[in-house]
Tab-separated table of C-alpha atoms in Angstrom:
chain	number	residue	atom	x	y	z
A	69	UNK	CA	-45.382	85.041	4.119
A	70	UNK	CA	-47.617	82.193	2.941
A	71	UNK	CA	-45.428	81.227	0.484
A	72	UNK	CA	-42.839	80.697	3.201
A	73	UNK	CA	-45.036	79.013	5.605
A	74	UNK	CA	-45.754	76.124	2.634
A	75	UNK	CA	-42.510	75.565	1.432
A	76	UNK	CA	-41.422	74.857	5.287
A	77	UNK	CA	-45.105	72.721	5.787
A	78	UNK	CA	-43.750	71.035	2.547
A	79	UNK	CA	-40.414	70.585	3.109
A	80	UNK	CA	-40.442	69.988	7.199
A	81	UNK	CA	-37.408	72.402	7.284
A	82	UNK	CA	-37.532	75.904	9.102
A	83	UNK	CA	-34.450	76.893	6.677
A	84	UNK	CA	-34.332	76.126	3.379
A	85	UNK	CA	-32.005	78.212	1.681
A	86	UNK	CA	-28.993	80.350	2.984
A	87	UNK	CA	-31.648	83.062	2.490
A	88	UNK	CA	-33.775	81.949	5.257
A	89	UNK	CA	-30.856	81.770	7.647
A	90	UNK	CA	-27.304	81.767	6.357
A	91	UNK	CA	-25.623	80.337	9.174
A	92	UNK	CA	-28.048	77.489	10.081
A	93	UNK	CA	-28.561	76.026	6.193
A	94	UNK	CA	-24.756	75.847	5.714
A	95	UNK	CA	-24.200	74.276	9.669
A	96	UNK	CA	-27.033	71.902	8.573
A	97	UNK	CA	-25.600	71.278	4.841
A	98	UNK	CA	-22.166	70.511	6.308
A	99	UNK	CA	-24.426	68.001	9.201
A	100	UNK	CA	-25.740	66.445	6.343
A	101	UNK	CA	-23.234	66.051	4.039
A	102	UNK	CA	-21.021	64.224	7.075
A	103	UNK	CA	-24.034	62.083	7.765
A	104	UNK	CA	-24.274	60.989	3.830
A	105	UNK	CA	-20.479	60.260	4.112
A	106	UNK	CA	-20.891	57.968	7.955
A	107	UNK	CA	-23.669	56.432	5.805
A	108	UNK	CA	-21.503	54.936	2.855
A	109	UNK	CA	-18.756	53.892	5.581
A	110	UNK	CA	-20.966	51.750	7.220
A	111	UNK	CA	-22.513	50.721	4.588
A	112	UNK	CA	-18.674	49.624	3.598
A	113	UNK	CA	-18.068	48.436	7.126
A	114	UNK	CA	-20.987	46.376	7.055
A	115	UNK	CA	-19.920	44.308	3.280
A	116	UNK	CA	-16.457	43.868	4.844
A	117	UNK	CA	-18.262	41.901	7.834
A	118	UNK	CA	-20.290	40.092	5.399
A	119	UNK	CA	-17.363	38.666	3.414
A	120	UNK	CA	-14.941	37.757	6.405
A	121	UNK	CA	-18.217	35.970	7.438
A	122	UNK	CA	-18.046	34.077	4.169
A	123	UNK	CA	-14.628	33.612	4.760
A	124	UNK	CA	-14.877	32.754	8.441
A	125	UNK	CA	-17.685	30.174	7.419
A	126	UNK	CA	-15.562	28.479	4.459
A	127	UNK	CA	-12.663	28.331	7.039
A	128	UNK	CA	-15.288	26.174	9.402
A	129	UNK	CA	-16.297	23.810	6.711
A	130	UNK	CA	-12.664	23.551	5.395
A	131	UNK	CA	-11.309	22.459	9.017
A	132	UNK	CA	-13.505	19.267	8.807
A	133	UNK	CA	-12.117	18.822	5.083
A	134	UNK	CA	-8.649	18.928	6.326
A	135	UNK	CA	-9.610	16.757	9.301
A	136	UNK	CA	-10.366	13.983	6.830
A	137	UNK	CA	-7.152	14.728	4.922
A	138	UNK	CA	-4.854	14.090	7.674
A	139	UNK	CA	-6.789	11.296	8.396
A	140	UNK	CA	-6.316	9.548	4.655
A	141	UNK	CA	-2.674	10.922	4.870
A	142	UNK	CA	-2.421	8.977	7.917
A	143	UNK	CA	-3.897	5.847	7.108
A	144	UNK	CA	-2.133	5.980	3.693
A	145	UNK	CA	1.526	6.017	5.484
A	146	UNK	CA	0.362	3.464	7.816
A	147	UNK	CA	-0.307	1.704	4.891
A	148	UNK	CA	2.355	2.062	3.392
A	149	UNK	CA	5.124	1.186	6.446
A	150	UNK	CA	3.105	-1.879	7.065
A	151	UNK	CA	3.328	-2.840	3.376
A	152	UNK	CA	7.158	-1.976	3.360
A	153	UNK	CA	8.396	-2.520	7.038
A	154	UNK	CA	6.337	-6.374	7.262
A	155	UNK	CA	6.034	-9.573	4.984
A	156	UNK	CA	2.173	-10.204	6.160
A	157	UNK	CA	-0.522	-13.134	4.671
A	158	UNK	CA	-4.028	-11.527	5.323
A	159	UNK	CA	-7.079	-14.389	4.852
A	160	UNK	CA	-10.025	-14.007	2.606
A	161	UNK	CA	-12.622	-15.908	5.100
A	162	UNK	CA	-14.439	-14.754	8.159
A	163	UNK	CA	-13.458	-17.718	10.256
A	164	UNK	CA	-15.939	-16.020	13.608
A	165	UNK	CA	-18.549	-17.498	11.026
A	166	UNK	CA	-17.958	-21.050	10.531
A	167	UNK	CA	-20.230	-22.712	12.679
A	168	UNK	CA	-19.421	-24.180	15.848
A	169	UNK	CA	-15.720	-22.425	15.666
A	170	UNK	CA	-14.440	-25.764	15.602
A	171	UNK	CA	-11.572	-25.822	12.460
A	172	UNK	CA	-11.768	-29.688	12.029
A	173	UNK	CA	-15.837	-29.832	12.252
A	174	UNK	CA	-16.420	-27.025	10.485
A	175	UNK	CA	-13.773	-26.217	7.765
A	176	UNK	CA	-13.000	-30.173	6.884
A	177	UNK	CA	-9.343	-29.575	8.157
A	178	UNK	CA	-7.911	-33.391	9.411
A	179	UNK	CA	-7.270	-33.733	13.218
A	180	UNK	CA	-3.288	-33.494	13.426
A	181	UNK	CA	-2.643	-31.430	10.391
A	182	UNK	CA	0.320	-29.168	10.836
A	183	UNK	CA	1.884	-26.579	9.117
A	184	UNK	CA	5.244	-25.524	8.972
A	185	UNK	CA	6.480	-21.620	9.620
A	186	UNK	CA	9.984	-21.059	8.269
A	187	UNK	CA	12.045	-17.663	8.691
A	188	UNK	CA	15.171	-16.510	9.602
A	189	UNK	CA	16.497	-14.693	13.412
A	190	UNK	CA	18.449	-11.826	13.361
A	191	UNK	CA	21.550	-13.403	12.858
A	192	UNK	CA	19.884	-14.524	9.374
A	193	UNK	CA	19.673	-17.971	10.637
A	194	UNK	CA	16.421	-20.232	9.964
A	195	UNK	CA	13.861	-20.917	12.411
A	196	UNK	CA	11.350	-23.438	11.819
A	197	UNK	CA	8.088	-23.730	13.916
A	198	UNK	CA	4.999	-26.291	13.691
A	199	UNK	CA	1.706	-25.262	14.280
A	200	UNK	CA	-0.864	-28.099	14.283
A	201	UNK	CA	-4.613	-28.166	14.530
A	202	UNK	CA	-6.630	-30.168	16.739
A	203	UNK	CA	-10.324	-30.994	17.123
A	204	UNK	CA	-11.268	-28.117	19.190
A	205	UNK	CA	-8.869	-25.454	17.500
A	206	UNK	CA	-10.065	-22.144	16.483
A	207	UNK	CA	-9.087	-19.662	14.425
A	208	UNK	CA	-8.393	-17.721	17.949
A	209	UNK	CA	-6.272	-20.672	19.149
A	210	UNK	CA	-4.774	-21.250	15.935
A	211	UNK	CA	-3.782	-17.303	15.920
A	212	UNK	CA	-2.229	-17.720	19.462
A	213	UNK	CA	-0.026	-20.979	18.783
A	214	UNK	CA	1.436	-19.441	16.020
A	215	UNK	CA	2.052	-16.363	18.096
A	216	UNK	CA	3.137	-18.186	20.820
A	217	UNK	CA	5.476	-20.921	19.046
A	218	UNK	CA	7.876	-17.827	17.799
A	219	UNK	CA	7.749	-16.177	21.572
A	220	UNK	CA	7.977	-19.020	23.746
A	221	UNK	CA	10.779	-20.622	21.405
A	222	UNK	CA	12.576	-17.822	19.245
A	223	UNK	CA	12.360	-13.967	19.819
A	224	UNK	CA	8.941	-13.397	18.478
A	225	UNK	CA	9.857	-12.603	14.615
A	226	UNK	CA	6.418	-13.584	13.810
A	227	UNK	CA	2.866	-13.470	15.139
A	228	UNK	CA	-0.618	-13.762	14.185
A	229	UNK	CA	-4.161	-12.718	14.553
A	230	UNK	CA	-7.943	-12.181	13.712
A	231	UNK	CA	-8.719	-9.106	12.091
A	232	UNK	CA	-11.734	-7.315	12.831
A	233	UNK	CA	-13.567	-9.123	9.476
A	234	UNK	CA	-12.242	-12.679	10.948
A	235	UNK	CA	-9.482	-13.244	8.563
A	236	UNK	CA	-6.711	-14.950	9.983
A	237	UNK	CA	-3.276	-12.538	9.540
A	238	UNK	CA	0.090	-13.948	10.123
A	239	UNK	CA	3.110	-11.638	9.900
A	240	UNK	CA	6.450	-10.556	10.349
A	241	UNK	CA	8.559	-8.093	12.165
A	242	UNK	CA	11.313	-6.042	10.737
A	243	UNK	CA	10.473	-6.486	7.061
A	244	UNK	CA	11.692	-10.624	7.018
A	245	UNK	CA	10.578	-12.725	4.954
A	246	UNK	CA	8.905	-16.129	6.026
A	247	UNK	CA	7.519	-19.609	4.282
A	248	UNK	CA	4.157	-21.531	4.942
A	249	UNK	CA	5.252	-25.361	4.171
A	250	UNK	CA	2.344	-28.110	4.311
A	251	UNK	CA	4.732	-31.008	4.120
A	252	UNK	CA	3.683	-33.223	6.902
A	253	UNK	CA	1.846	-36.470	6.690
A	254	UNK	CA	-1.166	-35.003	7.838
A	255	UNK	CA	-1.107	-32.302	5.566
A	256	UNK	CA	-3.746	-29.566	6.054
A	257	UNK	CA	-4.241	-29.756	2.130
A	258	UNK	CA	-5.068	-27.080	-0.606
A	259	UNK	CA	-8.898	-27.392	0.390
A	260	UNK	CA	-7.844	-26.754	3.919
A	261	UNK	CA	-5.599	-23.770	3.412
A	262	UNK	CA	-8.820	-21.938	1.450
A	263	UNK	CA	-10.878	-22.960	4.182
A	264	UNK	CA	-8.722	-21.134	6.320
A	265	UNK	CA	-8.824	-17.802	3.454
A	266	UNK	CA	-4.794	-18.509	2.665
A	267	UNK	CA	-5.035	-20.459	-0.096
A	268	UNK	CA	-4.386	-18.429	-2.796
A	269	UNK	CA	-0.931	-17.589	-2.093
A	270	UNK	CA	-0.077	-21.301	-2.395
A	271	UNK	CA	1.167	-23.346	-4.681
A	272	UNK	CA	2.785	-26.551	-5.076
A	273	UNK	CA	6.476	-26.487	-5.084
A	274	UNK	CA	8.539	-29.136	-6.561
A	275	UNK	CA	11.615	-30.274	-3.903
A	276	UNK	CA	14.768	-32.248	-4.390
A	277	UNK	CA	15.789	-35.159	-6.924
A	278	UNK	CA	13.079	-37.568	-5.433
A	279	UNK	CA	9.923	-34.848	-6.969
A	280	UNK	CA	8.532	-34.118	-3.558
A	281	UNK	CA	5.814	-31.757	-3.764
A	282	UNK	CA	4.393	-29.377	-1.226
A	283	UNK	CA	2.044	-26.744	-0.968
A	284	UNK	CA	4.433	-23.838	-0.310
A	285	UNK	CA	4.001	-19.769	-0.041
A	286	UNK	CA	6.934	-17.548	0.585
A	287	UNK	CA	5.462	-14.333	2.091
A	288	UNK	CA	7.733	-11.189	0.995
A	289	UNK	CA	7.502	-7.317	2.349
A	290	UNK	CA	6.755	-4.976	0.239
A	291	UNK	CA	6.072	-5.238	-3.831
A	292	UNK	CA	9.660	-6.391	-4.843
A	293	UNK	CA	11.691	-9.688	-4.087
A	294	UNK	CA	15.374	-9.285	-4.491
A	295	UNK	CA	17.734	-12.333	-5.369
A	296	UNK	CA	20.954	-12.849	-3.081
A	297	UNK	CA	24.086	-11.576	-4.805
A	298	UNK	CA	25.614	-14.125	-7.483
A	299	UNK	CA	29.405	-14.726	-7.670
A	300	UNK	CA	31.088	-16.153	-10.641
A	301	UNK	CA	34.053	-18.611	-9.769
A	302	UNK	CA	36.501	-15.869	-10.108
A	303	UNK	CA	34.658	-14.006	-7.134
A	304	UNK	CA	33.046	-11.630	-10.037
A	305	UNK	CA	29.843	-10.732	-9.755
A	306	UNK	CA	27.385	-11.913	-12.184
A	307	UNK	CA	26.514	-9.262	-14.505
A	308	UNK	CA	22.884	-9.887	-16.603
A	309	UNK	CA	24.838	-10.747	-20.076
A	310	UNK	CA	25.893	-13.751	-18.487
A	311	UNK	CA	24.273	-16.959	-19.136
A	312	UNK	CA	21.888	-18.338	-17.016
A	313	UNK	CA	23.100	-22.005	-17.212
A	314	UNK	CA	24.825	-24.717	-19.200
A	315	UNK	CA	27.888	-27.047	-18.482
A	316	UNK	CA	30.213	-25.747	-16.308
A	317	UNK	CA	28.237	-22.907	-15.536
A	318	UNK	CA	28.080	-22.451	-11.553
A	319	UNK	CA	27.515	-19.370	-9.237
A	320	UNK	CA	27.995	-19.001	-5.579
A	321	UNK	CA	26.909	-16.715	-2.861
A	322	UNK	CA	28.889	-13.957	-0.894
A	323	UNK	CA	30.496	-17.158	0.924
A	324	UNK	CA	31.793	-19.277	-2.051
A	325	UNK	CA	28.865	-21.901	-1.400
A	326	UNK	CA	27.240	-22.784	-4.681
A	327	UNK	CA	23.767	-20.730	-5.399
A	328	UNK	CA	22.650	-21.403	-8.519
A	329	UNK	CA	23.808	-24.440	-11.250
A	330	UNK	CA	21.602	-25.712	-14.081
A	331	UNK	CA	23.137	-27.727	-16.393
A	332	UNK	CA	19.871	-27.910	-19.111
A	333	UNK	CA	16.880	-26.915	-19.214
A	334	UNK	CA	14.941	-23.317	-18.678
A	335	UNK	CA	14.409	-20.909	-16.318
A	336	UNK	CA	10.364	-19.115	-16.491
A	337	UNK	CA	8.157	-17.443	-14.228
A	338	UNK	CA	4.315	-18.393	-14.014
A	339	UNK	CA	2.290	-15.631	-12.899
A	340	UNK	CA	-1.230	-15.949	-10.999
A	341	UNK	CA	-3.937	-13.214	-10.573
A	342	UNK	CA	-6.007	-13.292	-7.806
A	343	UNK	CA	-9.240	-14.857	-9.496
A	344	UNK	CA	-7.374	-18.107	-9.792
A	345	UNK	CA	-7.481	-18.806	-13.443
A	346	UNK	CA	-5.555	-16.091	-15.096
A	347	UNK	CA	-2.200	-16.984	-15.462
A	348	UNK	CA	0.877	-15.695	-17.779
A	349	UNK	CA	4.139	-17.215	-18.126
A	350	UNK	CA	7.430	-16.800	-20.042
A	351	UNK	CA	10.715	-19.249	-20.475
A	352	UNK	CA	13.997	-18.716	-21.403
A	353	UNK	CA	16.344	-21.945	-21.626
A	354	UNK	CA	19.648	-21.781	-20.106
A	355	UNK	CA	21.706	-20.858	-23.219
A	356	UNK	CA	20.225	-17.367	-22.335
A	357	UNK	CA	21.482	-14.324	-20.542
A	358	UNK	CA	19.506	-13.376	-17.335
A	359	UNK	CA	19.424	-10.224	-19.440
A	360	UNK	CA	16.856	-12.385	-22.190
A	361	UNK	CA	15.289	-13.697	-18.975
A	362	UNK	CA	14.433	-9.804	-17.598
A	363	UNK	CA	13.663	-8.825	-21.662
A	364	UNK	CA	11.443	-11.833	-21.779
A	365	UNK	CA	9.138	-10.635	-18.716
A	366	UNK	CA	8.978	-6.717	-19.252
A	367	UNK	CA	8.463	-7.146	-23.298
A	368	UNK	CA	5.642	-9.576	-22.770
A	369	UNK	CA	2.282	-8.132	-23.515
A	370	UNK	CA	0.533	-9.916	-21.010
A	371	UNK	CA	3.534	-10.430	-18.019
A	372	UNK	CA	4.380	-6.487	-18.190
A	373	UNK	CA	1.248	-5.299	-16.941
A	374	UNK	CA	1.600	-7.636	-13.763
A	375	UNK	CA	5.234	-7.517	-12.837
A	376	UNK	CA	8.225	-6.146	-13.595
A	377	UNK	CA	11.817	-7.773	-14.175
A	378	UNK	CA	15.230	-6.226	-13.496
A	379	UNK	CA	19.004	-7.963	-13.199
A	380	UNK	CA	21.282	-5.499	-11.390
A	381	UNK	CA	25.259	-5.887	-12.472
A	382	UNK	CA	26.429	-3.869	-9.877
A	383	UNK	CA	25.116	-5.911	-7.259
A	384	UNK	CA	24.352	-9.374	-9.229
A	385	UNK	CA	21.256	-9.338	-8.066
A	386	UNK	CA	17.890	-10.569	-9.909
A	387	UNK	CA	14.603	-8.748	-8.353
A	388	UNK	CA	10.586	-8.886	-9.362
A	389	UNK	CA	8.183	-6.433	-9.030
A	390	UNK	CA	4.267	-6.537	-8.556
A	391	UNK	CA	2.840	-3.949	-10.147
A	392	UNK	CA	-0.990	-4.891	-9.691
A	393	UNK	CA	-2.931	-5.892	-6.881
A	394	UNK	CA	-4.254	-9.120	-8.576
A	395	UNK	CA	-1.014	-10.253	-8.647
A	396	UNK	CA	-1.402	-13.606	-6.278
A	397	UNK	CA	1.454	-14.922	-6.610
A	398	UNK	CA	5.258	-15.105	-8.826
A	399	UNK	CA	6.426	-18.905	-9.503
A	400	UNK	CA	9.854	-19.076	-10.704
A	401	UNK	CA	9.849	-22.260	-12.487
A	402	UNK	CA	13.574	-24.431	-12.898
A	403	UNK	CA	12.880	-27.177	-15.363
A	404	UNK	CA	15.064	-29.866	-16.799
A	405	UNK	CA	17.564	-29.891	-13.738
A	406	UNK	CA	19.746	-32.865	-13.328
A	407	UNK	CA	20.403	-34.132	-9.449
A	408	UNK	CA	23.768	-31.947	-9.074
A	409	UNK	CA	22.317	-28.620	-9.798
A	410	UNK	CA	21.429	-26.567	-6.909
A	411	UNK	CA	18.460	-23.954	-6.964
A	412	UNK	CA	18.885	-21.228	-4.027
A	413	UNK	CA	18.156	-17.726	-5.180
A	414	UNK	CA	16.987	-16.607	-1.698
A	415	UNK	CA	14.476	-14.524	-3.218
A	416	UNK	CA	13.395	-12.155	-0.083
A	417	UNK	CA	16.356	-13.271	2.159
A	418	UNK	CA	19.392	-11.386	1.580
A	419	UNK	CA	21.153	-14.454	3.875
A	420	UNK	CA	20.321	-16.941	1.362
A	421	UNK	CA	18.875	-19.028	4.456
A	422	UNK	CA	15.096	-19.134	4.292
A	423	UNK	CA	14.528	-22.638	3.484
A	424	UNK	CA	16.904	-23.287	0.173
A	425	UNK	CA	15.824	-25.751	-2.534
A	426	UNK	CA	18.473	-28.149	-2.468
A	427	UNK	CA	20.008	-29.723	-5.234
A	428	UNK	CA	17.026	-31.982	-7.220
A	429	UNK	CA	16.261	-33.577	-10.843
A	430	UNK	CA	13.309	-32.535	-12.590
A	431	UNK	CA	11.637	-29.354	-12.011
A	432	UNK	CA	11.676	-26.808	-9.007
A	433	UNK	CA	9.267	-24.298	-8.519
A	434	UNK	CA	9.941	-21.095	-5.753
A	435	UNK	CA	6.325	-19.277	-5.156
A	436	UNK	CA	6.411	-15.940	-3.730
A	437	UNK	CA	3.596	-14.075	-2.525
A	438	UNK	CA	3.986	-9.934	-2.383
A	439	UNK	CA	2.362	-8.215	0.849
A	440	UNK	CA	1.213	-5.207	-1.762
A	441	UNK	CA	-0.565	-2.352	-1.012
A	442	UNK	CA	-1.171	-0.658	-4.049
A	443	UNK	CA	-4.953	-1.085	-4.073
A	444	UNK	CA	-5.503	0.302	-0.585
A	445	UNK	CA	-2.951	2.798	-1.684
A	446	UNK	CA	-4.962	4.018	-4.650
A	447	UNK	CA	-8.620	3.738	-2.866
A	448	UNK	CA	-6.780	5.739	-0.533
A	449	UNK	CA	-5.388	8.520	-2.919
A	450	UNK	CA	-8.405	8.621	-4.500
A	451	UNK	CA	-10.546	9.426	-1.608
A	452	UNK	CA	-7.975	11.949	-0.792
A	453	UNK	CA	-8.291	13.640	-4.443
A	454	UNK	CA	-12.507	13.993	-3.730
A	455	UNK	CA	-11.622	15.942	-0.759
A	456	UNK	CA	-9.329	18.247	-2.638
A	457	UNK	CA	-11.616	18.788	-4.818
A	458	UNK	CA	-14.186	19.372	-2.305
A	459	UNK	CA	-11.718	21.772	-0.679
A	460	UNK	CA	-10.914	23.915	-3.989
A	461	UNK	CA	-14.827	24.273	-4.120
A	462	UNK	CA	-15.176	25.378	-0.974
A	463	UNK	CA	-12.579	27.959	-1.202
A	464	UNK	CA	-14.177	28.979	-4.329
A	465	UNK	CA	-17.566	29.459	-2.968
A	466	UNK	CA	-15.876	31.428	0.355
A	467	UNK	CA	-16.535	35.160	-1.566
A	468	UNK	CA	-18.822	37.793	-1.567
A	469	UNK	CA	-19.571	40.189	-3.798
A	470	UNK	CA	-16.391	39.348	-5.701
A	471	UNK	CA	-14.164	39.487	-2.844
A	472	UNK	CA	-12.637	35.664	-1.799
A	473	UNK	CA	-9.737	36.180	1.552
A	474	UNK	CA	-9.530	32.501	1.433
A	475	UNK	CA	-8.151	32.836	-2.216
A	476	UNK	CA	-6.050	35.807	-1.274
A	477	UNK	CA	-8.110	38.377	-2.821
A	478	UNK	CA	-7.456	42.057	-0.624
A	479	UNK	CA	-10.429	43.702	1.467
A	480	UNK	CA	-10.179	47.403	1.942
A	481	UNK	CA	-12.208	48.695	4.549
A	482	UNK	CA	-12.214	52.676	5.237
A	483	UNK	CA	-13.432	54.082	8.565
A	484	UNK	CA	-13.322	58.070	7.518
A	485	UNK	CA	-14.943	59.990	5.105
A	486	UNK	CA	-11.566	61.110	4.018
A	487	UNK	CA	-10.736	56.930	3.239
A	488	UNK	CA	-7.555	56.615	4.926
C-alpha cells in the first residue's frame, strides 16, 4: 500500500499500469498517444506558416523590384521610339543659367544672326524656315520661334524646346530628317552655336564651284543614314563593285535626274568623337568600287569601332552606322570635283530633297549627326541587370528551413495523424 501511494505521489498519476486499472491506463495511453500525434501536426502546421511567411514577405519586396523593372522597361522603349521614330539635336548648356537670359548679352551671339531650318513635308518636298535672334531673345523665345515658324507656316514637322536641364532640343516628327544651315550674313558663328550647347554637331561644309562654306549639321533618326537609291544610265541599279567615279561615270536617282558624278578625285569619311579632337578618317579615290569604300571603313582599326559601312546591291543604296555614343558626327568628304559633277546622296532623305549639294569644284563635305541612344540604352540595361540580380537574391533568400515556394520547391502540410 505504501509502495502504491509513492509511485502515484511520484508519478502524479492514479493509474500507472494496466494493473492499477486496465481500462483507464489504456483510455489514457490511447489520450496520450493522440495528443503526441496533434502535437507534431501543429508543430508541422506551424513551419508551413513560417515558410509561406518567407514566401509571402519575398513576394512584398519583389513587387517593388518589379515596380522598378517596368519602370526601366518603360523608359528604355521610350527611349528607344524617340531615338528611332525622331531626328532630334539635344544641347549641352543650361541656357536658364546665362545671366540676364538675354542670348546676345550673355552668350556673345550678334543681334540679327539667323539660322536656317531645312526639311522636307510629307510630300518629300523641302521646307526652309529662318529663325533669327534678337537682343532680348531667350532660349524660351528662341524655342518658340522655331516652334512656331514650322506651325504658323508649314504643318509643324518640327519643334523645339527647353529640357528640364536648360538645353535647348529641336526635333522632328515622323522620323524626318532636317539641316541646321548658318549661311547668312550675320551668321550666328561656331562660337555662337556652342554657346547655345549645339555646336558639336557642326561642321563646316564646303558648297558649290565658288567654295562657299557654312557651318552645317544634318540631324538623322536613329543610328543609321541610308543613301537614296543609285541608277546606272541603263536604269540598273548600282551594285557596290561598281566604281565610285571617273569619266563618264554618272548615276541618277529613281527619276533619271543625275545623283552622283565625280570625274577625279576621292571619296572619304572623317569621323568626330564627342571630345572634339579625336578624329579618324579613310579615302578611297574614284577608281574604286563603293565596295573598297565600305572595306575601307569596317577594316580600319580605328573607323570600325565608331561606325559601320554597308553598300546594298539590291537596293543601290550606301548606309552608315554609329555604333558608339561618342560618335559626334560622320563627314563624307568629295574632294577633287570639277564644276560639272553633282554631289546629292540624300543621306537621311529617301526623296533626295533635303537641301542637295549642287554641282561645285573643289571639295564638298555632307556632315551628319546621329540622334543615338545607345548610351542611355546601356545605362538603362544595366540598371535593369542590378535589379535582376537583386530579384534572383531575393527569391533565393525567400526559404525556410530548406523549403523556397518562390523557387517552386513543394510544401506538404498534413492535418491528421494518419498524414493524408
Amino acid at each position: 500500500m505504501i509502495d502504491a501511494t509513492q509511485l502515484r505521489l511520484a508519478t502524479g498519476l492514479k493509474v500507472n499500469s494496466a494493473l492499477d486499472n486496465p481500462q483507464n491506463f489504456f483510455t489514457a495511453q490511447s489520450l496520450n498517444n493522440r495528443a503526441s500525434d496533434l502535437g507534431r501536426l501543429l508543430d508541422g502546421i506551424g513551419q508551413s506558416i513560417r515558410t509561406i511567411e518567407a514566401a509571402d514577405n519575398g513576394i512584398t519586396a519583389l513587387t517593388s523590384l518589379v515596380e522598378q523593372a517596368q519602370s526601366i522597361v518603360q523608359s528604355a522603349r521610350d527611349e528607344l521610339a524617340a531615338s528611332e521614330g525622331e531626328a532630334r539635336l539635344v544641347g549641352t548648356v543650361d541656357l536658364r543659367d546665362t545671366g540676364t537670359g538675354d542670348l546676345v548679352a550673355d552668350l556673345g551671339i550678334a543681334n540679327g544672326a539667323t539660322l536656317d531650318i531645312i526639311t522636307t513635308d510629307d510630300s518629300g518636298a523641302q521646307i526652309t524656315q529662318q529663325v533669327t535672334i534678337d537682343t532680348g531673345d531667350t532660349a524660351y523665345s528662341l524655342a518658340a520661334e522655331i516652334t512656331n515658324a514650322f506651325a504658323d507656316n508649314e504643318n509643324g514637322e518640327i519643334v523645339a524646346s527647353i529640357s528640364d536641364e536648360g538645353f535647348l532640343q529641336i526635333e522632328s516628327a515622323d522620323g524626318r530628317s532636317f539641316r541646321l544651315v548658318d549661311e547668312a550674313t550675320t551668321a550666328i558663328t561656331q562660337a555662337g552655336l556652342d554657346a547655345l550647347g549645339i555646336g558639336e554637331a557642326f561642321s563646316t561644309e564646303t558648297r558649290t564651284g565658288a567654295g562657299t562654306t557654312d557651318l552645317t549639321a544634318t540631324i538623322v533618326a536613329g543610328s543609321t543614314v541610308t543613301s537614296i537609291s543609285l541608277f546606272e544610265g541603263t536604269g540598273d541599279l548600282v551594285e557596290a563593285g561598281d566604281l565610285i567615279g571617273g569619266a563618264g561615270v554618272s548615276y541618277t536617282d529613281a527619276d533619271g535626274n543625275t545623283a552622283f558624278s565625280l570625274t577625279t578625285g576621292s571619296l572619304g569619311i572623317t569621323v568626330t568623337e564627342t571630345d572634339g579632337t579625336s578624329t579618324s578618317s579613310t579615302v578611297v579615290a574614284v577608281t574604286g568600287s563603293f565596295q573598297d569604300f565600305v572595306d575601307s571603313i569596317n577594316q580600319d582599326a580605328n573607323l570600325n569601332q565608331l561606325v559601320s559601312a554597308n553598300f546594298d546591291s539590291s537596293t543601290g543604296q550606301l548606309s552608315i552606322t554609329s555604333l558608339d555614343d561618342q560618335v559626334a558626327n560622320v563627314e563624307i568628304n568629295v574632294a577633287g570635283a570639277t564644276a560639272a559633277d553633282t554631289i546629292s546622296f540624300g543621306f537621311g532623305d529617301p526623296s533626295g530633297n533635303l537641301d542637295p549639294i549642287t554641282a561645285g569644284a573643289g571639295a564638298e563635305d555632307i556632315s551628319i549627326r546621329f540622334n543615338n541612344s545607345t548610351e542611355a540604352l546601356d545605362s538603362l540595361a544595366n540598371d535593369y541587370n542590378v535589379l535582376r540580380g537583386q530579384i534572383d537574391s531575393l527569391v533565393a533568400d525567400a526559404q525556410y528551413r530548406g523549403v523556397n515556394l518562390l523557387n517552386g520547391d513543394d510544401l506538404t502540410t498534413f492535418f491528421n495523424e494518419n498524414n493524408t
